PDB file of C-alpha atoms and ligand atoms in Angstrom:
ATOM      1  CA  MET R  25      75.254  23.028  73.844  1.00  0.00           C
ATOM      2  CA  ALA R  26      76.323  22.513  77.414  1.00  0.00           C
ATOM      3  CA  LEU R  27      74.798  21.764  80.784  1.00  0.00           C
ATOM      4  CA  LEU R  28      75.276  24.510  83.364  1.00  0.00           C
ATOM      5  CA  GLU R  29      75.527  24.197  87.137  1.00  0.00           C
ATOM      6  CA  ILE R  30      72.495  25.457  89.068  1.00  0.00           C
ATOM      7  CA  LEU R  31      73.208  27.454  92.247  1.00  0.00           C
ATOM      8  CA  HIS R  32      71.318  26.523  95.422  1.00  0.00           C
ATOM      9  CA  TYR R  33      69.893  28.683  98.214  1.00  0.00           C
ATOM     10  CA  PRO R  34      71.404  30.195 100.353  1.00  0.00           C
ATOM     11  CA  ASP R  35      74.121  31.026  97.801  1.00  0.00           C
ATOM     12  CA  PRO R  36      74.525  34.839  97.954  1.00  0.00           C
ATOM     13  CA  ARG R  37      74.942  35.009  94.149  1.00  0.00           C
ATOM     14  CA  LEU R  38      71.190  34.293  93.878  1.00  0.00           C
ATOM     15  CA  ARG R  39      70.556  37.598  95.692  1.00  0.00           C
ATOM     16  CA  LYS R  40      72.188  39.951  93.155  1.00  0.00           C
ATOM     17  CA  SER R  41      70.114  41.970  90.716  1.00  0.00           C
ATOM     18  CA  ALA R  42      70.895  41.014  87.101  1.00  0.00           C
ATOM     19  CA  GLU R  43      71.908  43.566  84.451  1.00  0.00           C
ATOM     20  CA  ALA R  44      69.892  44.364  81.332  1.00  0.00           C
ATOM     21  CA  VAL R  45      71.183  42.834  78.088  1.00  0.00           C
ATOM     22  CA  ALA R  46      72.428  45.736  75.917  1.00  0.00           C
ATOM     23  CA  LYS R  47      72.527  43.736  72.673  1.00  0.00           C
ATOM     24  CA  VAL R  48      71.333  40.229  71.834  1.00  0.00           C
ATOM     25  CA  THR R  49      74.557  38.678  70.575  1.00  0.00           C
ATOM     26  CA  ASP R  50      75.598  35.140  69.663  1.00  0.00           C
ATOM     27  CA  GLU R  51      76.957  34.863  73.216  1.00  0.00           C
ATOM     28  CA  ILE R  52      73.481  35.601  74.638  1.00  0.00           C
ATOM     29  CA  ARG R  53      71.870  33.125  72.200  1.00  0.00           C
ATOM     30  CA  ARG R  54      74.384  30.444  73.245  1.00  0.00           C
ATOM     31  CA  LEU R  55      73.690  31.167  76.927  1.00  0.00           C
ATOM     32  CA  ALA R  56      69.922  30.886  76.329  1.00  0.00           C
ATOM     33  CA  GLU R  57      70.291  27.538  74.510  1.00  0.00           C
ATOM     34  CA  ASP R  58      72.528  26.166  77.284  1.00  0.00           C
ATOM     35  CA  MET R  59      70.006  27.366  79.873  1.00  0.00           C
ATOM     36  CA  LEU R  60      67.162  25.644  77.985  1.00  0.00           C
ATOM     37  CA  GLU R  61      69.078  22.360  77.862  1.00  0.00           C
ATOM     38  CA  THR R  62      69.895  22.681  81.586  1.00  0.00           C
ATOM     39  CA  MET R  63      66.236  23.423  82.397  1.00  0.00           C
ATOM     40  CA  TYR R  64      64.918  20.427  80.402  1.00  0.00           C
ATOM     41  CA  LYS R  65      67.476  18.136  82.013  1.00  0.00           C
ATOM     42  CA  ALA R  66      66.708  19.271  85.595  1.00  0.00           C
ATOM     43  CA  PRO R  67      63.707  19.007  84.821  1.00  0.00           C
ATOM     44  CA  GLY R  68      62.059  22.398  85.260  1.00  0.00           C
ATOM     45  CA  ILE R  69      59.631  24.733  83.513  1.00  0.00           C
ATOM     46  CA  GLY R  70      61.733  27.891  83.809  1.00  0.00           C
ATOM     47  CA  LEU R  71      65.279  29.055  84.447  1.00  0.00           C
ATOM     48  CA  ALA R  72      66.779  32.513  84.979  1.00  0.00           C
ATOM     49  CA  ALA R  73      70.424  33.347  84.232  1.00  0.00           C
ATOM     50  CA  PRO R  74      71.326  34.219  87.870  1.00  0.00           C
ATOM     51  CA  GLN R  75      70.534  30.579  88.763  1.00  0.00           C
ATOM     52  CA  VAL R  76      73.461  29.535  86.562  1.00  0.00           C
ATOM     53  CA  ASN R  77      75.690  32.319  87.904  1.00  0.00           C
ATOM     54  CA  VAL R  78      75.217  34.745  84.999  1.00  0.00           C
ATOM     55  CA  GLY R  79      74.110  38.235  86.101  1.00  0.00           C
ATOM     56  CA  LYS R  80      72.154  39.059  82.936  1.00  0.00           C
ATOM     57  CA  ARG R  81      68.408  39.494  82.370  1.00  0.00           C
ATOM     58  CA  VAL R  82      67.879  36.277  80.393  1.00  0.00           C
ATOM     59  CA  VAL R  83      65.074  33.770  81.085  1.00  0.00           C
ATOM     60  CA  VAL R  84      63.935  30.552  79.416  1.00  0.00           C
ATOM     61  CA  ILE R  85      60.513  28.975  80.010  1.00  0.00           C
ATOM     62  CA  ASP R  86      58.625  25.974  78.663  1.00  0.00           C
ATOM     63  CA  VAL R  87      55.385  25.017  80.409  1.00  0.00           C
ATOM     64  CA  SER R  88      54.313  22.524  77.702  1.00  0.00           C
ATOM     65  CA  GLU R  89      54.008  18.829  78.604  1.00  0.00           C
ATOM     66  CA  GLU R  90      56.017  17.840  75.519  1.00  0.00           C
ATOM     67  CA  LYS R  91      58.882  20.326  76.119  1.00  0.00           C
ATOM     68  CA  SER R  92      58.096  21.619  72.651  1.00  0.00           C
ATOM     69  CA  SER R  93      57.335  25.304  73.265  1.00  0.00           C
ATOM     70  CA  PRO R  94      60.457  27.081  74.478  1.00  0.00           C
ATOM     71  CA  LEU R  95      60.134  30.780  75.285  1.00  0.00           C
ATOM     72  CA  TYR R  96      63.235  32.979  75.367  1.00  0.00           C
ATOM     73  CA  LEU R  97      62.854  36.220  77.299  1.00  0.00           C
ATOM     74  CA  ILE R  98      65.529  38.911  77.205  1.00  0.00           C
ATOM     75  CA  ASN R  99      65.005  41.901  79.545  1.00  0.00           C
ATOM     76  CA  PRO R 100      61.436  40.792  80.423  1.00  0.00           C
ATOM     77  CA  GLU R 101      59.129  43.297  82.103  1.00  0.00           C
ATOM     78  CA  ILE R 102      55.591  42.960  83.375  1.00  0.00           C
ATOM     79  CA  VAL R 103      53.563  45.893  82.074  1.00  0.00           C
ATOM     80  CA  HIS R 104      50.095  44.890  83.322  1.00  0.00           C
ATOM     81  CA  ARG R 105      48.699  42.675  86.097  1.00  0.00           C
ATOM     82  CA  GLU R 106      45.189  41.461  86.942  1.00  0.00           C
ATOM     83  CA  GLY R 107      43.732  39.457  89.800  1.00  0.00           C
ATOM     84  CA  THR R 108      45.453  37.282  92.385  1.00  0.00           C
ATOM     85  CA  GLU R 109      45.812  33.539  92.640  1.00  0.00           C
ATOM     86  CA  GLN R 110      47.676  31.042  94.814  1.00  0.00           C
ATOM     87  CA  MET R 111      49.734  28.246  93.313  1.00  0.00           C
ATOM     88  CA  GLU R 112      52.128  25.679  94.742  1.00  0.00           C
ATOM     89  CA  GLU R 113      55.643  26.640  93.654  1.00  0.00           C
ATOM     90  CA  GLY R 114      59.029  25.017  93.673  1.00  0.00           C
ATOM     91  CA  CYS R 115      62.437  26.210  92.499  1.00  0.00           C
ATOM     92  CA  LEU R 116      65.466  24.450  91.056  1.00  0.00           C
ATOM     93  CA  SER R 117      67.579  26.627  93.371  1.00  0.00           C
ATOM     94  CA  VAL R 118      65.604  25.538  96.460  1.00  0.00           C
ATOM     95  CA  PRO R 119      65.426  21.781  95.906  1.00  0.00           C
ATOM     96  CA  GLY R 120      62.773  19.734  97.697  1.00  0.00           C
ATOM     97  CA  VAL R 121      60.743  22.726  98.907  1.00  0.00           C
ATOM     98  CA  PHE R 122      57.193  23.362  97.660  1.00  0.00           C
ATOM     99  CA  ASP R 123      54.704  25.864  99.034  1.00  0.00           C
ATOM    100  CA  LEU R 124      51.812  28.134  98.122  1.00  0.00           C
ATOM    101  CA  VAL R 125      52.610  31.614  96.815  1.00  0.00           C
ATOM    102  CA  GLU R 126      50.121  34.341  95.953  1.00  0.00           C
ATOM    103  CA  ARG R 127      50.802  36.159  92.685  1.00  0.00           C
ATOM    104  CA  SER R 128      48.972  38.037  89.941  1.00  0.00           C
ATOM    105  CA  GLU R 129      46.575  35.777  88.034  1.00  0.00           C
ATOM    106  CA  ARG R 130      47.137  37.349  84.613  1.00  0.00           C
ATOM    107  CA  VAL R 131      50.083  39.377  83.376  1.00  0.00           C
ATOM    108  CA  THR R 132      51.109  41.161  80.206  1.00  0.00           C
ATOM    109  CA  MET R 133      54.833  40.993  79.615  1.00  0.00           C
ATOM    110  CA  HIS R 134      57.242  42.817  77.306  1.00  0.00           C
ATOM    111  CA  ALA R 135      60.580  41.266  76.317  1.00  0.00           C
ATOM    112  CA  LEU R 136      63.066  40.871  73.473  1.00  0.00           C
ATOM    113  CA  ASN R 137      63.330  37.592  71.589  1.00  0.00           C
ATOM    114  CA  LEU R 138      66.603  35.964  70.494  1.00  0.00           C
ATOM    115  CA  ASP R 139      66.633  38.188  67.386  1.00  0.00           C
ATOM    116  CA  GLY R 140      66.570  41.232  69.666  1.00  0.00           C
ATOM    117  CA  LYS R 141      63.006  42.048  68.524  1.00  0.00           C
ATOM    118  CA  PRO R 142      60.497  43.306  71.092  1.00  0.00           C
ATOM    119  CA  PHE R 143      57.314  41.322  71.670  1.00  0.00           C
ATOM    120  CA  GLU R 144      54.385  41.268  74.084  1.00  0.00           C
ATOM    121  CA  LEU R 145      52.764  38.251  75.699  1.00  0.00           C
ATOM    122  CA  ASP R 146      49.539  37.832  77.672  1.00  0.00           C
ATOM    123  CA  ALA R 147      49.762  34.969  80.149  1.00  0.00           C
ATOM    124  CA  ASP R 148      47.633  33.281  82.776  1.00  0.00           C
ATOM    125  CA  GLY R 149      47.786  30.061  84.790  1.00  0.00           C
ATOM    126  CA  LEU R 150      51.131  28.323  85.170  1.00  0.00           C
ATOM    127  CA  LEU R 151      52.823  30.496  82.521  1.00  0.00           C
ATOM    128  CA  ALA R 152      51.871  33.693  84.364  1.00  0.00           C
ATOM    129  CA  VAL R 153      53.208  32.241  87.624  1.00  0.00           C
ATOM    130  CA  CYS R 154      56.429  31.123  85.964  1.00  0.00           C
ATOM    131  CA  ILE R 155      57.059  34.538  84.338  1.00  0.00           C
ATOM    132  CA  GLN R 156      56.672  36.237  87.734  1.00  0.00           C
ATOM    133  CA  HIS R 157      58.892  33.624  89.439  1.00  0.00           C
ATOM    134  CA  GLU R 158      61.671  34.083  86.839  1.00  0.00           C
ATOM    135  CA  ILE R 159      61.569  37.891  86.852  1.00  0.00           C
ATOM    136  CA  ASP R 160      61.913  37.699  90.644  1.00  0.00           C
ATOM    137  CA  HIS R 161      65.161  35.729  90.116  1.00  0.00           C
ATOM    138  CA  LEU R 162      66.458  38.599  87.927  1.00  0.00           C
ATOM    139  CA  ASN R 163      65.852  40.867  90.921  1.00  0.00           C
ATOM    140  CA  GLY R 164      67.536  38.585  93.466  1.00  0.00           C
ATOM    141  CA  LYS R 165      64.226  37.386  94.887  1.00  0.00           C
ATOM    142  CA  LEU R 166      63.224  33.773  95.630  1.00  0.00           C
ATOM    143  CA  PHE R 167      59.737  32.301  96.129  1.00  0.00           C
ATOM    144  CA  ILE R 168      60.578  31.405  99.737  1.00  0.00           C
ATOM    145  CA  ASP R 169      60.805  35.156 100.447  1.00  0.00           C
ATOM    146  CA  TYR R 170      56.982  35.149 100.323  1.00  0.00           C
ATOM    147  CA  LEU R 171      56.745  32.492 103.071  1.00  0.00           C
ATOM    148  CA  SER R 172      56.715  33.160 106.821  1.00  0.00           C
ATOM    149  CA  SER R 173      60.074  33.741 108.503  1.00  0.00           C
ATOM    150  CA  LEU R 174      59.498  30.541 110.519  1.00  0.00           C
ATOM    151  CA  LYS R 175      59.170  28.495 107.312  1.00  0.00           C
ATOM    152  CA  ARG R 176      62.211  30.210 105.794  1.00  0.00           C
ATOM    153  CA  GLN R 177      64.212  29.444 108.948  1.00  0.00           C
ATOM    154  CA  ARG R 178      63.324  25.757 108.617  1.00  0.00           C
ATOM    155  CA  ILE R 179      64.265  25.696 104.920  1.00  0.00           C
ATOM    156  CA  ARG R 180      67.558  27.368 105.732  1.00  0.00           C
ATOM    157  CA  LYS R 181      68.306  24.751 108.355  1.00  0.00           C
ATOM    158  CA  LYS R 182      67.423  21.952 105.944  1.00  0.00           C
ATOM    159  CA  LEU R 183      69.497  23.289 103.014  1.00  0.00           C
ATOM    160  CA  GLY R 184      72.436  24.403 105.170  1.00  0.00           C
ATOM    161  CA  LYS R 185      73.531  27.792 106.415  1.00  0.00           C
ATOM    162  CA  ARG R 186      76.261  28.125 103.817  1.00  0.00           C
ATOM    163  CA  GLU R 187      76.312  31.911 103.247  1.00  0.00           C
ATOM    164  CA  LYS R 188      80.083  31.701 103.794  1.00  0.00           C
ATOM    165  CA  PRO R 189      82.112  28.685 102.731  1.00  0.00           C
ATOM    166  CA  GLN R 190      81.773  25.945 105.327  1.00  0.00           C
ATOM    167  CA  ARG R 191      84.654  25.606 107.735  1.00  0.00           C
ATOM    168  CA  GLN R 192      86.932  22.759 106.817  1.00  0.00           C
ATOM    169  CA  VAL R 193      87.331  20.126 109.568  1.00  0.00           C
ATOM    170  CA  LEU R 194      90.995  19.089 109.850  1.00  0.00           C
TER     171      LEU R 194
HETATM  172  O1  GNR F 212      60.457  24.035  87.536  1.00  0.00           O
HETATM  173  C1  GNR F 212      59.873  24.925  88.163  1.00  0.00           C
HETATM  174  N1  GNR F 212      58.577  24.741  88.495  1.00  0.00           N
HETATM  175  C2  GNR F 212      57.782  25.741  89.007  1.00  0.00           C
HETATM  176  C3  GNR F 212      56.551  25.380  89.546  1.00  0.00           C
HETATM  177  C4  GNR F 212      55.702  26.329  90.067  1.00  0.00           C
HETATM  178  C5  GNR F 212      56.069  27.651  90.040  1.00  0.00           C
HETATM  179  C6  GNR F 212      57.296  28.037  89.520  1.00  0.00           C
HETATM  180  C7  GNR F 212      58.140  27.093  89.008  1.00  0.00           C
HETATM  181  S1  GNR F 212      59.650  27.576  88.328  1.00  0.00           S
HETATM  182  C8  GNR F 212      60.608  26.134  88.581  1.00  0.00           C
HETATM  183  C9  GNR F 212      61.962  26.259  87.906  1.00  0.00           C
HETATM  184  C10 GNR F 212      62.726  27.394  88.545  1.00  0.00           C
HETATM  185  O2  GNR F 212      63.229  27.333  89.628  1.00  0.00           O
HETATM  186  N2  GNR F 212      62.808  28.507  87.865  1.00  0.00           N
HETATM  187  O3  GNR F 212      63.436  29.559  88.393  1.00  0.00           O
HETATM  188 NI1   NI F 213      63.294  29.331  90.550  1.00  0.00          NI
END
């Protein structure tokens, strides 16, 4: 097990679309376990591989209070949505920023587990929000993309305009 480094907005690597996992190998299982450890340590309730600079469609989630119910999602896809709801969101890649985002209230999701077996999950509440937030990461999207451009501008100023490496002084 190992802790991984979490990338921060506006790192351009967070904007790339991740590739589907062709086969769930030991390497993928190791990645998922390292991601889970990194997520618990942060602490957070979800983590997507692009946040740790791995361009693969791997997500870990645990919305339980006791950190006792890890979910491993390989190639997750939402196959059904119902309703809309607003919830205050944050992101480990956008530290210190919290704001309301409107998303689907209930979702049905398809994914592979760590054995490479397909499964389906119905989710609502925080779990439904988290699934949508993490799948967005796999597509290079961040929750602040749903905010007004004025708010995004302020966040960008606060977190630094480091699209390109910052110029060294002296
Ligand atoms: O830890 C997290 N909390 C959270 C709260 C509300 C909505 C979404 C999230 S996900 C976030 C961890 C994270 O950044 N996952 O990508
Ligand atoms: Ni996030």
